[in-house]
mmCIF file of C-alpha atoms in Angstrom:
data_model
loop_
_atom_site.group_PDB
_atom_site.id
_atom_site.type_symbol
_atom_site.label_atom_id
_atom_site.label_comp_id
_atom_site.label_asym_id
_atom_site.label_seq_id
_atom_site.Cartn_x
_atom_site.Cartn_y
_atom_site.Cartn_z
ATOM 1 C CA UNK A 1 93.107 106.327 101.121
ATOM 2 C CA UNK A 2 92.753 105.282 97.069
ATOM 3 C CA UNK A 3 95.253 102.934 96.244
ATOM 4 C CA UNK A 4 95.548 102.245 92.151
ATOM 5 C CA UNK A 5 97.381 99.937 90.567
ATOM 6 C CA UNK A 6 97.423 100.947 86.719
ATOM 7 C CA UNK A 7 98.534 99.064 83.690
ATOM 8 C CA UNK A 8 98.359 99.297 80.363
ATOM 9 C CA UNK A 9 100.847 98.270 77.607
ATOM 10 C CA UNK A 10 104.015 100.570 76.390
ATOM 11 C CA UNK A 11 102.196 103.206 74.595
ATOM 12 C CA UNK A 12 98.714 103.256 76.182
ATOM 13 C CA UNK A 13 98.828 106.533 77.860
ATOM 14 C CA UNK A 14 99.805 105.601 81.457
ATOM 15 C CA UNK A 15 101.785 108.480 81.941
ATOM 16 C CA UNK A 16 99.575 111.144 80.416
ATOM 17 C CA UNK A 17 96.500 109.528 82.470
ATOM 18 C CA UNK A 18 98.744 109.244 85.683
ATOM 19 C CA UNK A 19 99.150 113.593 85.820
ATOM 20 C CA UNK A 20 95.339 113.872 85.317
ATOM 21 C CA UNK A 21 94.498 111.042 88.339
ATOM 22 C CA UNK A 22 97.431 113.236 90.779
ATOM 23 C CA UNK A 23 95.715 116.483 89.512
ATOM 24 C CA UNK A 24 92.317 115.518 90.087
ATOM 25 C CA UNK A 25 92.267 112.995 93.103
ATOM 26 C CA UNK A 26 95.423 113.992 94.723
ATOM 27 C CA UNK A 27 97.234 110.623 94.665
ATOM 28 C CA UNK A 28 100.890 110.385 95.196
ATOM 29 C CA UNK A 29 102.936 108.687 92.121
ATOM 30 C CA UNK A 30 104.804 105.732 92.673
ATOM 31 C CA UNK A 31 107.200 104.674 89.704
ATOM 32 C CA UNK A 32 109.598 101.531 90.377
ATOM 33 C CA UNK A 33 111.575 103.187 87.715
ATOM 34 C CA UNK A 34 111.159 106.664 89.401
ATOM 35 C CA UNK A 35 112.660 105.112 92.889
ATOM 36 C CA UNK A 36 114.992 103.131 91.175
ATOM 37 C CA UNK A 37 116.963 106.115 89.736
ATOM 38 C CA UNK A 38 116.681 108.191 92.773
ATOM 39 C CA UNK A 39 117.997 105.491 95.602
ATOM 40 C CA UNK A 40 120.659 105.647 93.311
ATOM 41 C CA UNK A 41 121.399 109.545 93.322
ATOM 42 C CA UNK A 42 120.839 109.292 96.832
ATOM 43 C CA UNK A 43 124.091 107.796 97.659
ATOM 44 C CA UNK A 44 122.178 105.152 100.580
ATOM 45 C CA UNK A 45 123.201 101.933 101.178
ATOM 46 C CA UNK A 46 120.337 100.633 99.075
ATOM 47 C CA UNK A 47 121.227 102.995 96.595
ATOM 48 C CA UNK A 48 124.807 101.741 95.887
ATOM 49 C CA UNK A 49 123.446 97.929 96.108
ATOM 50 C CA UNK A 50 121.185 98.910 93.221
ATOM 51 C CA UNK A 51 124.203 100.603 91.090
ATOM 52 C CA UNK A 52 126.313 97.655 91.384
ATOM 53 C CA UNK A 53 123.695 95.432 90.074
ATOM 54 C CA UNK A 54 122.730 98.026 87.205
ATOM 55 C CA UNK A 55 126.338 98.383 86.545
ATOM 56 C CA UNK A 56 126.663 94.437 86.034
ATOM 57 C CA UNK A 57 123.305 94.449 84.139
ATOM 58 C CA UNK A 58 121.511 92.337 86.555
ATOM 59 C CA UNK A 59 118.174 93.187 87.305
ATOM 60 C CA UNK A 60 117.155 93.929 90.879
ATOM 61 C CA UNK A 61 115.669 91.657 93.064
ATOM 62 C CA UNK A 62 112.198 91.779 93.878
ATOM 63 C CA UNK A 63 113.248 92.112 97.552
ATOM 64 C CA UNK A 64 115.373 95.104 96.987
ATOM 65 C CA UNK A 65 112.283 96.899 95.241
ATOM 66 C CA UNK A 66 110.169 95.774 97.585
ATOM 67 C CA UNK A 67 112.052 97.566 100.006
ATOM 68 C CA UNK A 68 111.919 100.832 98.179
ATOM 69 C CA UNK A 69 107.968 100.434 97.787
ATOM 70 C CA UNK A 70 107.331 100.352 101.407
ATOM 71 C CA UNK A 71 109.918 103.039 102.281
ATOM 72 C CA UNK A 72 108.131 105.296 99.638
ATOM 73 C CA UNK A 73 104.520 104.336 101.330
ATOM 74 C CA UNK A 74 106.134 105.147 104.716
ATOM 75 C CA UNK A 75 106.988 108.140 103.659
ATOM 76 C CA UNK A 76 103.956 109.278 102.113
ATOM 77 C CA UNK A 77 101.720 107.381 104.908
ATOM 78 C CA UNK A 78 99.515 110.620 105.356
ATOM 79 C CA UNK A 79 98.631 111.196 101.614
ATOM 80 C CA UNK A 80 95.643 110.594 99.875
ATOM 81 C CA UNK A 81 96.830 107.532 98.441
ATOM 82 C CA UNK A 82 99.090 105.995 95.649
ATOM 83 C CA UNK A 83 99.085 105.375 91.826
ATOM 84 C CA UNK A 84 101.174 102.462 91.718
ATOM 85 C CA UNK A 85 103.056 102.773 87.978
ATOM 86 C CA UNK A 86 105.250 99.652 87.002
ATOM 87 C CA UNK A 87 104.356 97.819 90.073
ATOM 88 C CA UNK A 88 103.328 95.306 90.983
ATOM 89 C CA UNK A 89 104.773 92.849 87.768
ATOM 90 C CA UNK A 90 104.028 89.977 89.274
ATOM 91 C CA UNK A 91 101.601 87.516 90.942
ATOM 92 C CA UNK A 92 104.059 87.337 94.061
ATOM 93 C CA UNK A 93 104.447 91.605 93.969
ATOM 94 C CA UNK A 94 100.959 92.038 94.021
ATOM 95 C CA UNK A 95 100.331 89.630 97.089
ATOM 96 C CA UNK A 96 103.409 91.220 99.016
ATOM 97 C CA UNK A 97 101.662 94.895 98.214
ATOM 98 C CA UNK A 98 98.442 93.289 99.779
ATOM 99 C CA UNK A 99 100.846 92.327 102.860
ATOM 100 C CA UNK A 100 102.372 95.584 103.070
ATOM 101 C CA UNK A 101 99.270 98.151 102.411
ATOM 102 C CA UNK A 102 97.314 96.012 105.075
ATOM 103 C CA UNK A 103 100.157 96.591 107.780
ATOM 104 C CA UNK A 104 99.174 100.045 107.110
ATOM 105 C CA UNK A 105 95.300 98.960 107.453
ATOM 106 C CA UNK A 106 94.954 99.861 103.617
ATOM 107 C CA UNK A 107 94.717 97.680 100.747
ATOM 108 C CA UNK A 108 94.453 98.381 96.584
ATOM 109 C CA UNK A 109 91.405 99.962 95.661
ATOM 110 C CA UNK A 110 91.398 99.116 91.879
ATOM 111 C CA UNK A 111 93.781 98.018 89.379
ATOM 112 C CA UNK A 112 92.414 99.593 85.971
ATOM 113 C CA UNK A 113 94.271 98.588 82.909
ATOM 114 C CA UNK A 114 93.991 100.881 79.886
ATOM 115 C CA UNK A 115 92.979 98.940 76.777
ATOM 116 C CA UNK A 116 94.859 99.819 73.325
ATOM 117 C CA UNK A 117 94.535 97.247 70.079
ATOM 118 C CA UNK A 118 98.414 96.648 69.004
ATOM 119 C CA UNK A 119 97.899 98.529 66.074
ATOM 120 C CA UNK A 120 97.281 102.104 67.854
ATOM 121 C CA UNK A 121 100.014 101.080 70.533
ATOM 122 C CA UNK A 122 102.512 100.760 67.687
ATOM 123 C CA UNK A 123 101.263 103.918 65.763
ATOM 124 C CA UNK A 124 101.552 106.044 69.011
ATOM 125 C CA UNK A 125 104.876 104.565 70.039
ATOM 126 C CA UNK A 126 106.446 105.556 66.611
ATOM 127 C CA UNK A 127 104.972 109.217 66.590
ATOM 128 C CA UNK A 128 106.730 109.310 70.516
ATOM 129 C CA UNK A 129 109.675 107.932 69.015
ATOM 130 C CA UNK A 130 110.264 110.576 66.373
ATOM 131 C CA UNK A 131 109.264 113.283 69.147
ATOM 132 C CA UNK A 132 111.458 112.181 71.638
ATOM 133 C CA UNK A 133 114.309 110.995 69.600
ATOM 134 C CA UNK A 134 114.840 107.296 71.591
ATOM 135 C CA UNK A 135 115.682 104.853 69.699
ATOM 136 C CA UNK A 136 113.801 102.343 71.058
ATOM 137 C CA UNK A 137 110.512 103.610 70.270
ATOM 138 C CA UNK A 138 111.347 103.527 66.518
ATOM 139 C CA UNK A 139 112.151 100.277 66.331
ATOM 140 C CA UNK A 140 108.720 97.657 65.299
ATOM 141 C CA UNK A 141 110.926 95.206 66.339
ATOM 142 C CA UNK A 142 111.567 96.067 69.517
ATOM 143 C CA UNK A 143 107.992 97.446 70.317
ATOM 144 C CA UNK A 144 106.400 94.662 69.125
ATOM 145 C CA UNK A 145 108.539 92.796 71.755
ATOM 146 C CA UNK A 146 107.554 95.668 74.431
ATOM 147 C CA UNK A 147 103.488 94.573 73.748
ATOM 148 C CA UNK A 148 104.584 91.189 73.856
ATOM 149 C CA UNK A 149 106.643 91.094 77.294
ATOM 150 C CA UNK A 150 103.814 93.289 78.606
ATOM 151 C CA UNK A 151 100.943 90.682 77.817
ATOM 152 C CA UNK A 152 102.637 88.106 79.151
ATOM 153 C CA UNK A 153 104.070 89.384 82.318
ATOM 154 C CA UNK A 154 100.875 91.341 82.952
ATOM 155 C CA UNK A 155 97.830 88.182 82.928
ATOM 156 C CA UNK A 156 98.267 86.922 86.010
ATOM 157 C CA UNK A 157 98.365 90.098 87.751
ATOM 158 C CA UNK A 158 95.412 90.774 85.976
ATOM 159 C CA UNK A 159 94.159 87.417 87.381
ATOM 160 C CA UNK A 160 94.878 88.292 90.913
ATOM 161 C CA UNK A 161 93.172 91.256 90.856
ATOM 162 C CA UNK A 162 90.415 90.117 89.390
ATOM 163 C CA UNK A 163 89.679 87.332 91.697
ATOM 164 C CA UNK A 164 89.357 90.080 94.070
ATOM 165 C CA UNK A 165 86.802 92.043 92.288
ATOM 166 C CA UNK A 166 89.120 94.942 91.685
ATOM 167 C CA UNK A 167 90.252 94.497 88.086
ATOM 168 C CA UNK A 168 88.959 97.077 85.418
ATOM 169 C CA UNK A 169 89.434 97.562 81.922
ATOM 170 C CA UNK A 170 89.151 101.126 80.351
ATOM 171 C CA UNK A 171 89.061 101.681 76.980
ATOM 172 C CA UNK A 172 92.200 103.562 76.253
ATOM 173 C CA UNK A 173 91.149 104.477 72.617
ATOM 174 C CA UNK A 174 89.961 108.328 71.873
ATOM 175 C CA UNK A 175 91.000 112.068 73.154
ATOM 176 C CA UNK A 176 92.683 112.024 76.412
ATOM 177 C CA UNK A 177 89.716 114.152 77.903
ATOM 178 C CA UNK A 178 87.066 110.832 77.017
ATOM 179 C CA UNK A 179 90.326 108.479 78.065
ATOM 180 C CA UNK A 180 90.133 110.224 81.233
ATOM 181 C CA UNK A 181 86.490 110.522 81.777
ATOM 182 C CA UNK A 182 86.054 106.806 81.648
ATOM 183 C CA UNK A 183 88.810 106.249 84.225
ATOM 184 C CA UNK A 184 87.397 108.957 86.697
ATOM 185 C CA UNK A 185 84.196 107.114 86.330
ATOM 186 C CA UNK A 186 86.120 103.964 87.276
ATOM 187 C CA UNK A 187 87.662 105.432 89.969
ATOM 188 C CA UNK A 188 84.632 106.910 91.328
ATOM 189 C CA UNK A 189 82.439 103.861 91.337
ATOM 190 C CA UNK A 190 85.443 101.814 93.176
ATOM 191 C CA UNK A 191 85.057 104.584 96.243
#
């Protein structure tokens, strides 16, 4: 099983990348922000916890994700393995995914972060923005707050994973094809 845990600022291509790694490898897509919305369709138990604190604009607790993590894993125990996408955020995530996956006997292959300069990240955002029509990604403001959250929440993860060896950076600058060339390469050398 290939576990990866990928990062990469708002912007940086996660989500384009993430269809290429499923396509060619296989790997089952885990988004927080994917299981968050659809616990809540669902109508569980969980589900309605999570609406009440979305409804009050609190922001759920690390145990209640958590939760939905393993559930998805459990569900998916006979796949190929996981891109982890918005998860884990934290130093204290990423050593309760190490607890989990190795209840399982598995553990995080790699956690590859794709590199962007602020500049790019800003200039792609914008061009999304006018695409998509949110608001959010035509507002400077507001992106540059985006990068900033992102840098700061993301270092110690990066940390973590580092001190075990399983940290890459990939140069996210260039046509998705070389973008994704240098992250199969990754990918393949952490096999």
């Amino acid at each position: 099983m290939f576990n990866l845990v990928i990062f990469g600022p708002p912007g940086s291509g996660k989500g384009t990348q993430s269809e290429y790694i499923i396509k060619k490898y296989g790997l089952v897509h885990l988004s927080t922000g994917d299981l968050l919305r659809a616990e809540m369709s669902s109508g569980s138990e969980l589900g309605n916890k999570i609406k009440k604190l979305i409804d009050r604009g609190e922001l759920v607790s690390d145990e209640l994700v958590q939760q939905m993590v393993k559930n998805f894993v459990l569900k998916n125990i006979d796949s190929k393995g996981f891109i982890f996408d918005g998860f884990p955020r934290t130093t204290a995530q990423a050593a309760w995914l190490d607890d989990m996956l190795a209840e399982i006997s598995q553990c995080v292959t790699l956690m590859l972060a794709l590199d962007v300069d602020e500049n790019e990240l800003r200039t792609r955002i914008l061009e999304r923005g006018k695409i998509s029509g949110r608001a959010d990604d035509q507002n400077v403001d507001i992106i540059n707050n985006r990068i900033a959250v992102y840098h700061k929440q993301t270092q110690p993860v990066i940390n973590f994973y580092t001190a075990q060896s399983k940290f890459v950076l990939v140069n996210g600058i260039g046509s998705l094809d070389d973008v994704f060339a240098r992250i199969c390469a990754a990918m393949d050398k952490a096999k």
